[in-house]
PDB file of C-alpha atoms in Angstrom:
ATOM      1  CA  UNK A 854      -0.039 -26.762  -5.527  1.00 51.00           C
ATOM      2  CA  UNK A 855       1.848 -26.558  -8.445  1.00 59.00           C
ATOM      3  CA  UNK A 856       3.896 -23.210  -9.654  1.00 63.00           C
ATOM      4  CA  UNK A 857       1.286 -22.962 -12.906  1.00 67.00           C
ATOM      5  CA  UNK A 858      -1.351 -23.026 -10.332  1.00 69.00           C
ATOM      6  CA  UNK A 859       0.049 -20.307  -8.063  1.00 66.00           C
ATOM      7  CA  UNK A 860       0.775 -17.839 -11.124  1.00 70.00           C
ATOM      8  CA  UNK A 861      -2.414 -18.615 -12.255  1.00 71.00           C
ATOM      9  CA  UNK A 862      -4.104 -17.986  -9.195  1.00 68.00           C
ATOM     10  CA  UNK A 863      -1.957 -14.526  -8.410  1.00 68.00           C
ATOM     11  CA  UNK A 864      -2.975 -13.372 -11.536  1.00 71.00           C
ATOM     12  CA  UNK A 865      -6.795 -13.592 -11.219  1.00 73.00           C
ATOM     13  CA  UNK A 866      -5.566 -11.646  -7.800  1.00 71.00           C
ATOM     14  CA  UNK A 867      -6.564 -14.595  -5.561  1.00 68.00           C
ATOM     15  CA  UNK A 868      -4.777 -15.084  -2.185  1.00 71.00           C
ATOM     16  CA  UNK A 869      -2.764 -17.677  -2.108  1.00 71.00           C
ATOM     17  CA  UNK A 870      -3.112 -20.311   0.612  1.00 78.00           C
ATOM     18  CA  UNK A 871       0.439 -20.853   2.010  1.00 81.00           C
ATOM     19  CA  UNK A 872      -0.934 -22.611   4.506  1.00 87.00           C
ATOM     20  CA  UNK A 873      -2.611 -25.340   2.281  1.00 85.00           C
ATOM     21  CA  UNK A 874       0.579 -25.535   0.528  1.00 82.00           C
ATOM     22  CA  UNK A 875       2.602 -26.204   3.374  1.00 89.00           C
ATOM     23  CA  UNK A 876       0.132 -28.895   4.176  1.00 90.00           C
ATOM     24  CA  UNK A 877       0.209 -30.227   0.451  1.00 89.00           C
ATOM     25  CA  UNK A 878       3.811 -30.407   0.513  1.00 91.00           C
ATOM     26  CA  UNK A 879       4.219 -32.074   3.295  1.00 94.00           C
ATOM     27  CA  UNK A 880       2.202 -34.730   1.964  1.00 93.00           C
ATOM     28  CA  UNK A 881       3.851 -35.066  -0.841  1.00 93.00           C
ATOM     29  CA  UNK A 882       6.913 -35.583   0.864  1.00 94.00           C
ATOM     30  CA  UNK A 883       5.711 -38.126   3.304  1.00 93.00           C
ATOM     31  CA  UNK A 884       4.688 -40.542   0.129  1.00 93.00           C
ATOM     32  CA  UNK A 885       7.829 -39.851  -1.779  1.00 94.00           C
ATOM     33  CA  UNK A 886      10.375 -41.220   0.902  1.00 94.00           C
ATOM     34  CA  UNK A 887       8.193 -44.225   1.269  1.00 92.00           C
ATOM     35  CA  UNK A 888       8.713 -45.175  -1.997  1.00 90.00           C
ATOM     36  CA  UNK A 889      12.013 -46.040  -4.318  1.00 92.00           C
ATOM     37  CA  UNK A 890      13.347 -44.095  -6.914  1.00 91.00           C
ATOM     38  CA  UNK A 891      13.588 -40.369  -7.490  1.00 89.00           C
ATOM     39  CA  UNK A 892      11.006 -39.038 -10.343  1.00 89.00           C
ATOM     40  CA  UNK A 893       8.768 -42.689  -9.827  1.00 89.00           C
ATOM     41  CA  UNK A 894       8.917 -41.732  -6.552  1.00 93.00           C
ATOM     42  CA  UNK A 895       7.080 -38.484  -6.882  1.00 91.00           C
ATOM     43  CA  UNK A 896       3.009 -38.773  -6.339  1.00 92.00           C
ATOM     44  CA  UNK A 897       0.413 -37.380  -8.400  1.00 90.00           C
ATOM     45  CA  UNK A 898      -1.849 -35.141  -6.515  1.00 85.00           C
ATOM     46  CA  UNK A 899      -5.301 -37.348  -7.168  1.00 90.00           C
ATOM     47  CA  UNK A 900      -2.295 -39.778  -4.862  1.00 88.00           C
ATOM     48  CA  UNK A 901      -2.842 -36.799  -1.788  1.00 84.00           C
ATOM     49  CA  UNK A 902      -6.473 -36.641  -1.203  1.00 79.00           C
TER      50      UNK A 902
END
């Protein structure tokens, strides 16, 4: 989840799902370190599903 998508969310009052988050950033993380480089190494989120 992005910040945008968080603010956006909190301001329609919508709960926000820390634990999908979590889940979502620990995916992320997983593909960065396989890869090399530091921002080329970051994936897109359609990368995550």
């Amino acid at each position: 989840m992005y910040a945008l998508a968080a603010v956006a969310a909190s301001s329609r009052g919508e709960p926000l799902d820390v634990e999908a988050a979590v889940r979502a950033a620990n995916r992320a993380a997983a593909r960065t370190v396989e890869r090399k480089g530091a921002q080329d190494s970051i994936p897109w989120r359609d990368e995550l599903v």
